[in-house]
Coordinates of C-alpha atoms in Angstrom, one line a residue:
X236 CA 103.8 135.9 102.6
X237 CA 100.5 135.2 104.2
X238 CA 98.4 132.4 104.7
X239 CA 94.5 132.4 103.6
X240 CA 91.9 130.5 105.7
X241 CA 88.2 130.9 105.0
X242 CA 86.3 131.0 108.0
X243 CA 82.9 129.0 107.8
X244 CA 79.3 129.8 109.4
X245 CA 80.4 128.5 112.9
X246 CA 84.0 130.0 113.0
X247 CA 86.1 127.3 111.9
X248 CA 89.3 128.1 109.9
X249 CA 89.6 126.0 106.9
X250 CA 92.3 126.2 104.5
X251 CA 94.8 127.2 103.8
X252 CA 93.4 127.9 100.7
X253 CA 94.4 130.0 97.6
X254 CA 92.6 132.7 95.7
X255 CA 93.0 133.9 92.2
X256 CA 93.8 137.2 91.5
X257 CA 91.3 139.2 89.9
X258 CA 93.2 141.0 86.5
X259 CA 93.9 144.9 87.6
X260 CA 93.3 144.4 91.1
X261 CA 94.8 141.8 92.5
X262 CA 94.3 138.9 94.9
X263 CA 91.1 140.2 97.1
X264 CA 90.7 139.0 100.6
X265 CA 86.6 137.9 100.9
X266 CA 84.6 138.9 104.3
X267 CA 84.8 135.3 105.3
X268 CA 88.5 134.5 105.5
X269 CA 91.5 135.5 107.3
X270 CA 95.3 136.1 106.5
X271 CA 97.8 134.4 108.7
X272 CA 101.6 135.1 108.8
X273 CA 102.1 131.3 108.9
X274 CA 100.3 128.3 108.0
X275 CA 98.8 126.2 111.1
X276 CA 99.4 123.0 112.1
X277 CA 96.9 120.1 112.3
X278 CA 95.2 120.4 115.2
X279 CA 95.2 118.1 118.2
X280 CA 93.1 115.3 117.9
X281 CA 89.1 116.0 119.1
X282 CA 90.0 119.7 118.2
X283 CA 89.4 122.6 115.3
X284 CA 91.1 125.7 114.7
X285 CA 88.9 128.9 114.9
X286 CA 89.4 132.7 114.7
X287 CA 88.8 134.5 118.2
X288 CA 89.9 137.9 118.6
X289 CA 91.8 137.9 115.5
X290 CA 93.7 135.2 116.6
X291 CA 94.1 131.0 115.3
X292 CA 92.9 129.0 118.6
X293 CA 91.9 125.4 119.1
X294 CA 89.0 124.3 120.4
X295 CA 87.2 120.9 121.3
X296 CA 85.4 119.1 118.6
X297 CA 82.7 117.7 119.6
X298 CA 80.4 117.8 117.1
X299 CA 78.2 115.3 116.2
X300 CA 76.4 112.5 118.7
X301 CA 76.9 112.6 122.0
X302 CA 75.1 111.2 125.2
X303 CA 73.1 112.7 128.2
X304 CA 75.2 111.4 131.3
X305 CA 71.3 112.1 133.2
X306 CA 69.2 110.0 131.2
X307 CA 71.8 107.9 128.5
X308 CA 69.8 109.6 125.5
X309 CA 71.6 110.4 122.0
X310 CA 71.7 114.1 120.7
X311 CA 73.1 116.0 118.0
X312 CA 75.3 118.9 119.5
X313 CA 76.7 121.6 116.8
X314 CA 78.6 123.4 119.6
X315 CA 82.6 124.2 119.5
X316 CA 84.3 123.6 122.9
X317 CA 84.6 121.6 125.8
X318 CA 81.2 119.7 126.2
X319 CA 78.6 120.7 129.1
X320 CA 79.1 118.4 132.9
X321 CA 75.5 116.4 131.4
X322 CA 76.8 115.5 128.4
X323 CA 79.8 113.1 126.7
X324 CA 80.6 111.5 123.6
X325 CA 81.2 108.0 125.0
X326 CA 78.2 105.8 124.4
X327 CA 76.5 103.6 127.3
X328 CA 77.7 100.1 126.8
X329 CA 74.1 99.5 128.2
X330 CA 70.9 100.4 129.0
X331 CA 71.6 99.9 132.7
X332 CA 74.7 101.9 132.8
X333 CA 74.8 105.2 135.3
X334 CA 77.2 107.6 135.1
X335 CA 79.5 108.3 138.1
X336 CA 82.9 110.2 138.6
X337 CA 83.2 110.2 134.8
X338 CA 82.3 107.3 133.6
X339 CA 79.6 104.6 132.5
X340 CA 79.6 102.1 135.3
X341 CA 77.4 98.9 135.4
X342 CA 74.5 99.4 137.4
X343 CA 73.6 95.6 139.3
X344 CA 70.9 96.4 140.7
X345 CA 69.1 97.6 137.2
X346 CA 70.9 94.9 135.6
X347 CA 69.1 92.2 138.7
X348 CA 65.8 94.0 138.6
X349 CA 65.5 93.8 134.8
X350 CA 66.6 89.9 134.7
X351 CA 63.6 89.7 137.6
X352 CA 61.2 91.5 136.0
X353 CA 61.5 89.4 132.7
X354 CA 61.8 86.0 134.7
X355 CA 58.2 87.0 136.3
X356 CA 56.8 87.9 133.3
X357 CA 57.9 84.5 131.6
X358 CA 56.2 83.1 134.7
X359 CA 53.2 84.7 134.1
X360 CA 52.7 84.0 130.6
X361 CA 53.5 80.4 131.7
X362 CA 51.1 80.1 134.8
X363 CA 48.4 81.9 132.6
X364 CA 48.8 79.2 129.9
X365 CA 48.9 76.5 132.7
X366 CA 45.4 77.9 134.3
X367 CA 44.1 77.9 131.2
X368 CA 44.8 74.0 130.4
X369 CA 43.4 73.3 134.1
X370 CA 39.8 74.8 133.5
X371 CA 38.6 72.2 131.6
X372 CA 40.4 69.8 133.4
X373 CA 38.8 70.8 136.7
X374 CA 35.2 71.3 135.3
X375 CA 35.4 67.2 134.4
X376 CA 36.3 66.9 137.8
X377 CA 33.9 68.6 139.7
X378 CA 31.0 67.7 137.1
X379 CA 32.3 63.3 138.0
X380 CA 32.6 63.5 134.2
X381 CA 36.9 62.8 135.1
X382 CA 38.6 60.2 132.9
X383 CA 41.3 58.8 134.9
X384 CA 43.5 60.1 132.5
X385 CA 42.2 64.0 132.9
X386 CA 42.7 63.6 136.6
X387 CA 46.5 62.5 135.8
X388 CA 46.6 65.4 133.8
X389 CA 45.0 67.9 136.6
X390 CA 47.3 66.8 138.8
X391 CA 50.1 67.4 136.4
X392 CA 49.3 70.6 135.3
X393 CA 48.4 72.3 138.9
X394 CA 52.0 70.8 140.3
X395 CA 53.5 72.7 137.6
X396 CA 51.5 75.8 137.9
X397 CA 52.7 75.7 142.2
X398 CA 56.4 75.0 140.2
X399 CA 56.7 78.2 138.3
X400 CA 55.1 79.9 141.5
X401 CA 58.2 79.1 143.9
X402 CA 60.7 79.8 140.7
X403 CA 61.8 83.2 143.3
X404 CA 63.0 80.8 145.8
X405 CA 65.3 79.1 143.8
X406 CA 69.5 79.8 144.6
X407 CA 70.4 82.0 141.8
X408 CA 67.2 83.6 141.2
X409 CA 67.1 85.6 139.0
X410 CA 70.5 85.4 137.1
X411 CA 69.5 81.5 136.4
X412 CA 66.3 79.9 136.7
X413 CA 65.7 76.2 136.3
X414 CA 62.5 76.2 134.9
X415 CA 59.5 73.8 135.9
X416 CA 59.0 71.3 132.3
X417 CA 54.8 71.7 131.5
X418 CA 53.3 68.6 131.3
X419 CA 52.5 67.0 127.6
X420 CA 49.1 67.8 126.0
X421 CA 46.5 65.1 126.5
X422 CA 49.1 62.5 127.7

């Protein structure tokens, strides 16, 4: 006794499955399916079964999302069988992961460049805020309209603008930054 497997758009066997049989004629065998002498296995795991050359084969599943090993991007791929060399279904773990001999591997130097590049722009947002408290705090100066307090507070405010502008010289830069404290507001 055979075994019937329908075989879908892409060539996948799935089944078995039975069919009825049509009164006076008996069971009919549709375009898309297949009789086997015996019924298959399940397949190994990441595989299908599929019909080549008339006969049951596995092939690699990986259907679904996978990952560009160039560039880290997500795709959909709809193809049976081993995956192409720039492709794989194992997700970065990170944005600054490369692939190399088969694997994600942590690249330090993005990782230490990033970490930089966000430390400098903190910096700037910082010494942009501090310039911008030292304006009017340097007009009263060179207009001898000064409290002594403003002239503190001048003081105060360029020392911790020169501060955040030696934060690259610090041991540990950028992995940990101890960052200059602004002064208070009209203190």
């Amino acid at each position: 006794m055979s075994v019937i497997y329908l075989i879908d758009g892409i060539g996948i066997l799935r089944g078995p499955v039975e069919l009825q049989e049509v009164p006076g004629i008996g069971i009919q065998l549709p375009s898309n399916a297949v009789a086997l002498s015996d019924q298959l296995p399940e397949p190994d795991s990441g595989h299908t079964w599929v019909l080549i050359d008339t006969q049951a084969k596995q092939l690699a599943d990986h259907r679904g999302t996978v990952y560009s090993t160039a560039d880290r991007s997500e795709q959909h791929y709809e193809l049976l069988g081993d995956l192409p060399e720039d492709l794989t279904p194992v997700a970065p773990p990170s944005e600054f992961h490369e692939w190399l001999s088969g694997a994600w591997v942590l690249n330090q130097d993005a990782v230490t460049k990033d970490a930089r590049d966000r430390a400098k722009a903190t910096r700037d947002g910082r010494l942009s805020y501090a310039t911008t408290r030292i304006a009017p705090l340097q007009d009263a100066v060179d207009l001898d309209e000064a409290t002594t307090t403003e002239v503190e507070q001048l003081r105060l405010w360029k020392l911790y603008r020169v501060q955040l502008n030696r934060i690259e010289q610090q041991v540990g830069f950028p992995a940990q930054i101890d960052w200059p404290v602004a002064p208070a507001d009209g203190e």
